[in-house]
Structures are given as C-alpha cells and as structure tokens.
C-alpha cells in the first residue's frame, strides 16, 4: 500500500490465505470475462476479511485485481483509522441500526471499563450504584435518552432501585407435572419420594 498500517492480525492472516486459494480462479474468470469487475461481499467477520483482501488486491497497481471493490455489512474493527480512510474509495461499509459489532473495539471496551470503575468508586451507597451506572451509560449515547423513572402512582413501582430486595430471593417453584407433557432431553422424570422412617420400637 506504500505506507505502514495496523490491522487485525487474524483477519489479515485469513485474507492472505484466501488470496492464495482463490487468486488463480479469479484471474481466470477475469481473463474469460474482461468486461467484468471483481466485487467482494462479506458480513461480520467475513466483511473484515473481505475488506483486507480488497486492500491487498488494490495495492497491486499492475494487476487485474487492482480495481477490486468491496461491500462490507456489519464490519468489525479490522484496521486503524489511516487504513480505513485510505480504503474509503473501494470499501463501502453498511451498518444496520444499533449493531454493536462495528462499534466494538479495544478502545471502546477500555472506555466502558473506565466508566464502570469510575462510577463504582464515586458511589458510596450501593443502592445508588445502579442509577449512577445507568446515567453514565446513557451519557455515552446522547442520542438514546434514558427510560423515564417509574410513576409514583404505580403501586408496583419500588421506591428505590433496590428497595424491593429484602433478604435472599424466594426459592424457585417447580411447575406442576402434566401427564400430557412431552418428555425431551431437557426434562427428566422426578425421583419418587423416600419412604417414611420406621416407627420407634415399643417400650418394654
């Protein structure tokens, strides 16, 4: 590419192996169809590998593969900012809604960890911790306002985030057995109850 860039090591290894595997076939198809163009399409992990493969082929100025373009859907973070900007003319990335994969990176994980640790250190009362943590999370995403607090007129709404937690949670009740319930690999028959203990011996 003429410069040094940083990218995901595993995705780059996969792109190089894919290059070795399909290059002869792609070149043969280009020779048989000179008017055709090569377009790489990938999703998620395949999008990251496809983008790096397009970068490899695009760097070959005197090759038939230099005009390769790529459409990447839900692309993970595969390269640094400089390479991303360099590939803008040939790689088109599509992100649907709030997909976390294109937004997940080492930097974003460090930022989330820093926010959680800072909130935990700042909050002295553990009852306030869930509210403060929620405020920090939504402050990082201003386009998504936090949900409204529960109405005070709602009899089911707790007065504080943890006021409804008093002591250990109640035991989980098993659902009543039904004779027509199908038996599968996740349901096992219940063992019969143990026999009652024998009565004590009569006094002499």
PDB file of C-alpha atoms in Angstrom:
ATOM      1  CA  UNK A   1       0.000   0.000   0.000  1.00  0.00           C
ATOM      2  CA  UNK A   2       3.038   2.273   0.110  1.00  0.00           C
ATOM      3  CA  UNK A   3       2.665   3.009   3.842  1.00  0.00           C
ATOM      4  CA  UNK A   4       2.580   1.113   7.107  1.00  0.00           C
ATOM      5  CA  UNK A   5      -0.822   0.463   8.644  1.00  0.00           C
ATOM      6  CA  UNK A   6      -2.170  -1.571  11.534  1.00  0.00           C
ATOM      7  CA  UNK A   7      -4.904  -4.162  11.167  1.00  0.00           C
ATOM      8  CA  UNK A   8      -6.359  -7.223  12.886  1.00  0.00           C
ATOM      9  CA  UNK A   9      -3.754  -9.986  12.748  1.00  0.00           C
ATOM     10  CA  UNK A  10      -6.220 -12.865  12.485  1.00  0.00           C
ATOM     11  CA  UNK A  11      -8.295 -11.225   9.754  1.00  0.00           C
ATOM     12  CA  UNK A  12      -5.146 -10.355   7.801  1.00  0.00           C
ATOM     13  CA  UNK A  13      -3.951 -13.956   8.010  1.00  0.00           C
ATOM     14  CA  UNK A  14      -7.318 -15.162   6.736  1.00  0.00           C
ATOM     15  CA  UNK A  15      -7.255 -12.612   3.900  1.00  0.00           C
ATOM     16  CA  UNK A  16      -3.796 -13.757   2.809  1.00  0.00           C
ATOM     17  CA  UNK A  17      -4.794 -17.419   2.886  1.00  0.00           C
ATOM     18  CA  UNK A  18      -7.934 -16.623   0.912  1.00  0.00           C
ATOM     19  CA  UNK A  19      -5.822 -14.716  -1.601  1.00  0.00           C
ATOM     20  CA  UNK A  20      -3.607 -17.751  -2.195  1.00  0.00           C
ATOM     21  CA  UNK A  21      -6.622 -20.046  -2.503  1.00  0.00           C
ATOM     22  CA  UNK A  22      -8.844 -18.105  -4.915  1.00  0.00           C
ATOM     23  CA  UNK A  23      -6.428 -15.867  -6.843  1.00  0.00           C
ATOM     24  CA  UNK A  24      -5.893 -18.330  -9.747  1.00  0.00           C
ATOM     25  CA  UNK A  25      -9.645 -18.842 -10.152  1.00  0.00           C
ATOM     26  CA  UNK A  26     -10.432 -15.119 -10.030  1.00  0.00           C
ATOM     27  CA  UNK A  27      -7.705 -14.290 -12.567  1.00  0.00           C
ATOM     28  CA  UNK A  28      -9.020 -16.995 -14.890  1.00  0.00           C
ATOM     29  CA  UNK A  29     -12.544 -15.578 -14.647  1.00  0.00           C
ATOM     30  CA  UNK A  30     -11.266 -12.064 -15.363  1.00  0.00           C
ATOM     31  CA  UNK A  31      -9.412 -13.339 -18.429  1.00  0.00           C
ATOM     32  CA  UNK A  32     -12.548 -15.083 -19.685  1.00  0.00           C
ATOM     33  CA  UNK A  33     -14.727 -12.030 -18.915  1.00  0.00           C
ATOM     34  CA  UNK A  34     -12.575  -8.918 -19.411  1.00  0.00           C
ATOM     35  CA  UNK A  35     -15.556  -6.562 -19.090  1.00  0.00           C
ATOM     36  CA  UNK A  36     -16.463  -7.849 -15.636  1.00  0.00           C
ATOM     37  CA  UNK A  37     -15.325  -6.287 -12.361  1.00  0.00           C
ATOM     38  CA  UNK A  38     -14.448  -8.057  -9.137  1.00  0.00           C
ATOM     39  CA  UNK A  39     -16.655  -7.196  -6.157  1.00  0.00           C
ATOM     40  CA  UNK A  40     -16.098  -8.740  -2.726  1.00  0.00           C
ATOM     41  CA  UNK A  41     -19.102  -9.019  -0.406  1.00  0.00           C
ATOM     42  CA  UNK A  42     -18.884 -10.064   3.242  1.00  0.00           C
ATOM     43  CA  UNK A  43     -20.798  -9.927   6.509  1.00  0.00           C
ATOM     44  CA  UNK A  44     -19.430  -9.523  10.045  1.00  0.00           C
ATOM     45  CA  UNK A  45     -16.138 -11.436  10.259  1.00  0.00           C
ATOM     46  CA  UNK A  46     -16.311 -12.069   6.520  1.00  0.00           C
ATOM     47  CA  UNK A  47     -16.698  -8.328   5.984  1.00  0.00           C
ATOM     48  CA  UNK A  48     -13.470  -7.611   7.840  1.00  0.00           C
ATOM     49  CA  UNK A  49     -11.591 -10.305   5.925  1.00  0.00           C
ATOM     50  CA  UNK A  50     -13.100  -9.137   2.628  1.00  0.00           C
ATOM     51  CA  UNK A  51     -12.091  -5.526   3.254  1.00  0.00           C
ATOM     52  CA  UNK A  52      -8.487  -6.525   3.938  1.00  0.00           C
ATOM     53  CA  UNK A  53      -8.454  -8.792   0.877  1.00  0.00           C
ATOM     54  CA  UNK A  54      -9.671  -5.856  -1.208  1.00  0.00           C
ATOM     55  CA  UNK A  55      -6.850  -3.768   0.273  1.00  0.00           C
ATOM     56  CA  UNK A  56      -4.293  -6.402  -0.731  1.00  0.00           C
ATOM     57  CA  UNK A  57      -5.568  -6.621  -4.292  1.00  0.00           C
ATOM     58  CA  UNK A  58      -5.992  -2.858  -4.609  1.00  0.00           C
ATOM     59  CA  UNK A  59      -2.319  -2.367  -3.725  1.00  0.00           C
ATOM     60  CA  UNK A  60      -1.255  -4.318  -6.837  1.00  0.00           C
ATOM     61  CA  UNK A  61      -1.185  -1.447  -9.313  1.00  0.00           C
ATOM     62  CA  UNK A  62      -0.232  -3.556 -12.348  1.00  0.00           C
ATOM     63  CA  UNK A  63      -2.647  -6.399 -11.645  1.00  0.00           C
ATOM     64  CA  UNK A  64      -6.114  -7.113 -12.971  1.00  0.00           C
ATOM     65  CA  UNK A  65      -7.207  -7.227  -9.333  1.00  0.00           C
ATOM     66  CA  UNK A  66      -6.319  -3.596  -8.592  1.00  0.00           C
ATOM     67  CA  UNK A  67      -9.853  -2.427  -9.466  1.00  0.00           C
ATOM     68  CA  UNK A  68     -11.469  -4.694  -6.868  1.00  0.00           C
ATOM     69  CA  UNK A  69     -14.171  -3.131  -4.689  1.00  0.00           C
ATOM     70  CA  UNK A  70     -15.812  -4.431  -1.520  1.00  0.00           C
ATOM     71  CA  UNK A  71     -19.242  -4.149   0.115  1.00  0.00           C
ATOM     72  CA  UNK A  72     -18.958  -4.978   3.808  1.00  0.00           C
ATOM     73  CA  UNK A  73     -22.015  -5.461   6.051  1.00  0.00           C
ATOM     74  CA  UNK A  74     -21.616  -5.148   9.821  1.00  0.00           C
ATOM     75  CA  UNK A  75     -17.839  -4.848   9.544  1.00  0.00           C
ATOM     76  CA  UNK A  76     -15.907  -5.297  12.797  1.00  0.00           C
ATOM     77  CA  UNK A  77     -12.959  -3.067  13.630  1.00  0.00           C
ATOM     78  CA  UNK A  78     -10.363  -4.553  11.283  1.00  0.00           C
ATOM     79  CA  UNK A  79      -7.840  -1.742  10.787  1.00  0.00           C
ATOM     80  CA  UNK A  80      -6.639   1.600  12.081  1.00  0.00           C
ATOM     81  CA  UNK A  81      -8.061   4.983  11.121  1.00  0.00           C
ATOM     82  CA  UNK A  82      -5.401   5.701   8.495  1.00  0.00           C
ATOM     83  CA  UNK A  83      -6.054   2.490   6.576  1.00  0.00           C
ATOM     84  CA  UNK A  84      -9.801   2.992   6.937  1.00  0.00           C
ATOM     85  CA  UNK A  85      -9.541   6.403   5.304  1.00  0.00           C
ATOM     86  CA  UNK A  86      -7.254   5.010   2.600  1.00  0.00           C
ATOM     87  CA  UNK A  87      -9.831   2.327   1.729  1.00  0.00           C
ATOM     88  CA  UNK A  88     -12.857   4.627   1.561  1.00  0.00           C
ATOM     89  CA  UNK A  89     -12.886   4.752  -2.277  1.00  0.00           C
ATOM     90  CA  UNK A  90     -13.026   0.958  -2.615  1.00  0.00           C
ATOM     91  CA  UNK A  91     -14.714  -0.363   0.562  1.00  0.00           C
ATOM     92  CA  UNK A  92     -18.326   0.536   1.363  1.00  0.00           C
ATOM     93  CA  UNK A  93     -19.462  -0.397   4.852  1.00  0.00           C
ATOM     94  CA  UNK A  94     -23.124  -0.875   5.780  1.00  0.00           C
ATOM     95  CA  UNK A  95     -24.199  -0.727   9.446  1.00  0.00           C
ATOM     96  CA  UNK A  96     -27.765  -1.632  10.385  1.00  0.00           C
ATOM     97  CA  UNK A  97     -29.315   0.204  13.335  1.00  0.00           C
ATOM     98  CA  UNK A  98     -27.554  -0.241  16.654  1.00  0.00           C
ATOM     99  CA  UNK A  99     -25.373  -3.186  15.614  1.00  0.00           C
ATOM    100  CA  UNK A 100     -22.670  -3.459  18.270  1.00  0.00           C
ATOM    101  CA  UNK A 101     -20.117  -5.307  16.113  1.00  0.00           C
ATOM    102  CA  UNK A 102     -18.938  -2.291  14.055  1.00  0.00           C
ATOM    103  CA  UNK A 103     -18.713  -0.206  17.251  1.00  0.00           C
ATOM    104  CA  UNK A 104     -16.842  -2.748  19.360  1.00  0.00           C
ATOM    105  CA  UNK A 105     -13.114  -2.199  19.697  1.00  0.00           C
ATOM    106  CA  UNK A 106     -10.358  -2.362  22.269  1.00  0.00           C
ATOM    107  CA  UNK A 107     -10.701   1.375  22.847  1.00  0.00           C
ATOM    108  CA  UNK A 108     -14.467   1.169  23.411  1.00  0.00           C
ATOM    109  CA  UNK A 109     -14.018  -1.700  25.894  1.00  0.00           C
ATOM    110  CA  UNK A 110     -11.382   0.291  27.805  1.00  0.00           C
ATOM    111  CA  UNK A 111     -13.743   3.278  27.845  1.00  0.00           C
ATOM    112  CA  UNK A 112     -16.612   1.151  29.201  1.00  0.00           C
ATOM    113  CA  UNK A 113     -14.367  -0.333  31.884  1.00  0.00           C
ATOM    114  CA  UNK A 114     -13.169   3.136  32.882  1.00  0.00           C
ATOM    115  CA  UNK A 115     -16.744   4.399  33.199  1.00  0.00           C
ATOM    116  CA  UNK A 116     -17.831   1.435  35.321  1.00  0.00           C
ATOM    117  CA  UNK A 117     -14.822   1.671  37.654  1.00  0.00           C
ATOM    118  CA  UNK A 118     -15.213   5.443  37.976  1.00  0.00           C
ATOM    119  CA  UNK A 119     -18.896   5.105  38.793  1.00  0.00           C
ATOM    120  CA  UNK A 120     -18.251   2.391  41.371  1.00  0.00           C
ATOM    121  CA  UNK A 121     -15.534   4.455  43.076  1.00  0.00           C
ATOM    122  CA  UNK A 122     -17.711   7.576  43.028  1.00  0.00           C
ATOM    123  CA  UNK A 123     -20.786   5.923  44.538  1.00  0.00           C
ATOM    124  CA  UNK A 124     -20.591   5.287  48.266  1.00  0.00           C
ATOM    125  CA  UNK A 125     -24.061   3.798  48.651  1.00  0.00           C
ATOM    126  CA  UNK A 126     -24.544   0.583  46.706  1.00  0.00           C
ATOM    127  CA  UNK A 127     -28.262   1.364  46.429  1.00  0.00           C
ATOM    128  CA  UNK A 128     -27.379   4.367  44.240  1.00  0.00           C
ATOM    129  CA  UNK A 129     -24.895   2.439  42.095  1.00  0.00           C
ATOM    130  CA  UNK A 130     -27.429   1.106  39.524  1.00  0.00           C
ATOM    131  CA  UNK A 131     -28.822   4.605  38.938  1.00  0.00           C
ATOM    132  CA  UNK A 132     -25.384   6.216  38.591  1.00  0.00           C
ATOM    133  CA  UNK A 133     -24.180   3.451  36.282  1.00  0.00           C
ATOM    134  CA  UNK A 134     -27.247   3.880  34.083  1.00  0.00           C
ATOM    135  CA  UNK A 135     -26.643   7.632  33.925  1.00  0.00           C
ATOM    136  CA  UNK A 136     -23.033   7.110  32.834  1.00  0.00           C
ATOM    137  CA  UNK A 137     -24.037   4.595  30.171  1.00  0.00           C
ATOM    138  CA  UNK A 138     -26.653   6.887  28.662  1.00  0.00           C
ATOM    139  CA  UNK A 139     -24.291   9.858  28.837  1.00  0.00           C
ATOM    140  CA  UNK A 140     -22.074   7.979  26.375  1.00  0.00           C
ATOM    141  CA  UNK A 141     -25.011   7.679  23.957  1.00  0.00           C
ATOM    142  CA  UNK A 142     -26.773  11.072  23.909  1.00  0.00           C
ATOM    143  CA  UNK A 143     -28.984  10.033  21.004  1.00  0.00           C
ATOM    144  CA  UNK A 144     -30.721   7.494  23.237  1.00  0.00           C
ATOM    145  CA  UNK A 145     -32.391   9.183  26.227  1.00  0.00           C
ATOM    146  CA  UNK A 146     -32.681   7.116  29.413  1.00  0.00           C
ATOM    147  CA  UNK A 147     -36.032   5.488  30.154  1.00  0.00           C
ATOM    148  CA  UNK A 148     -38.414   7.527  32.320  1.00  0.00           C
ATOM    149  CA  UNK A 149     -38.486   6.706  36.039  1.00  0.00           C
ATOM    150  CA  UNK A 150     -41.427   4.627  37.294  1.00  0.00           C
ATOM    151  CA  UNK A 151     -44.528   6.603  38.200  1.00  0.00           C
ATOM    152  CA  UNK A 152     -45.063   7.182  41.908  1.00  0.00           C
ATOM    153  CA  UNK A 153     -48.758   6.373  41.427  1.00  0.00           C
ATOM    154  CA  UNK A 154     -47.897   2.872  40.298  1.00  0.00           C
ATOM    155  CA  UNK A 155     -48.337   0.598  43.341  1.00  0.00           C
ATOM    156  CA  UNK A 156     -45.924  -1.927  41.821  1.00  0.00           C
ATOM    157  CA  UNK A 157     -43.121   0.613  41.345  1.00  0.00           C
ATOM    158  CA  UNK A 158     -40.418   0.314  44.048  1.00  0.00           C
ATOM    159  CA  UNK A 159     -39.462   3.478  45.906  1.00  0.00           C
ATOM    160  CA  UNK A 160     -35.749   2.927  45.135  1.00  0.00           C
ATOM    161  CA  UNK A 161     -33.815   0.689  42.733  1.00  0.00           C
ATOM    162  CA  UNK A 162     -33.137  -1.898  45.447  1.00  0.00           C
ATOM    163  CA  UNK A 163     -35.983  -1.331  47.910  1.00  0.00           C
ATOM    164  CA  UNK A 164     -37.762  -4.435  46.694  1.00  0.00           C
ATOM    165  CA  UNK A 165     -34.799  -6.677  47.541  1.00  0.00           C
ATOM    166  CA  UNK A 166     -35.160  -7.835  51.135  1.00  0.00           C
ATOM    167  CA  UNK A 167     -33.218 -10.918  52.081  1.00  0.00           C
ATOM    168  CA  UNK A 168     -32.444 -13.877  49.822  1.00  0.00           C
ATOM    169  CA  UNK A 169     -34.602 -14.469  46.755  1.00  0.00           C
ATOM    170  CA  UNK A 170     -37.537 -16.850  47.161  1.00  0.00           C
ATOM    171  CA  UNK A 171     -36.992 -20.451  46.090  1.00  0.00           C
ATOM    172  CA  UNK A 172     -37.936 -21.334  42.552  1.00  0.00           C
ATOM    173  CA  UNK A 173     -41.132 -23.360  42.429  1.00  0.00           C
ATOM    174  CA  UNK A 174     -41.193 -26.285  40.026  1.00  0.00           C
ATOM    175  CA  UNK A 175     -44.122 -26.238  37.592  1.00  0.00           C
ATOM    176  CA  UNK A 176     -46.844 -28.806  38.242  1.00  0.00           C
ATOM    177  CA  UNK A 177     -46.361 -32.007  36.322  1.00  0.00           C
ATOM    178  CA  UNK A 178     -48.738 -32.743  33.490  1.00  0.00           C
ATOM    179  CA  UNK A 179     -49.395 -36.251  32.113  1.00  0.00           C
ATOM    180  CA  UNK A 180     -49.550 -34.966  28.543  1.00  0.00           C
ATOM    181  CA  UNK A 181     -46.275 -33.043  28.747  1.00  0.00           C
ATOM    182  CA  UNK A 182     -43.794 -34.319  26.187  1.00  0.00           C
ATOM    183  CA  UNK A 183     -40.513 -35.684  27.571  1.00  0.00           C
ATOM    184  CA  UNK A 184     -37.384 -34.364  25.888  1.00  0.00           C
ATOM    185  CA  UNK A 185     -33.664 -34.220  26.574  1.00  0.00           C
ATOM    186  CA  UNK A 186     -34.071 -31.228  28.900  1.00  0.00           C
ATOM    187  CA  UNK A 187     -36.731 -32.735  31.165  1.00  0.00           C
ATOM    188  CA  UNK A 188     -36.018 -35.715  33.373  1.00  0.00           C
ATOM    189  CA  UNK A 189     -38.547 -37.716  35.431  1.00  0.00           C
ATOM    190  CA  UNK A 190     -38.699 -36.795  39.092  1.00  0.00           C
ATOM    191  CA  UNK A 191     -37.482 -39.387  41.586  1.00  0.00           C
ATOM    192  CA  UNK A 192     -40.169 -40.887  43.869  1.00  0.00           C
ATOM    193  CA  UNK A 193     -40.252 -39.544  47.443  1.00  0.00           C
ATOM    194  CA  UNK A 194     -38.234 -41.516  50.025  1.00  0.00           C
ATOM    195  CA  UNK A 195     -40.195 -43.997  52.179  1.00  0.00           C
ATOM    196  CA  UNK A 196     -41.200 -42.808  55.658  1.00  0.00           C
ATOM    197  CA  UNK A 197     -38.878 -43.775  58.544  1.00  0.00           C
ATOM    198  CA  UNK A 198     -39.860 -46.901  60.532  1.00  0.00           C
ATOM    199  CA  UNK A 199     -41.741 -46.299  63.811  1.00  0.00           C
ATOM    200  CA  UNK A 200     -39.695 -46.359  67.018  1.00  0.00           C
ATOM    201  CA  UNK A 201     -39.696 -49.681  68.925  1.00  0.00           C
ATOM    202  CA  UNK A 202     -42.332 -50.037  71.614  1.00  0.00           C
ATOM    203  CA  UNK A 203     -41.205 -49.615  75.207  1.00  0.00           C
ATOM    204  CA  UNK A 204     -40.841 -52.858  77.183  1.00  0.00           C
TER     205      UNK A 204
END
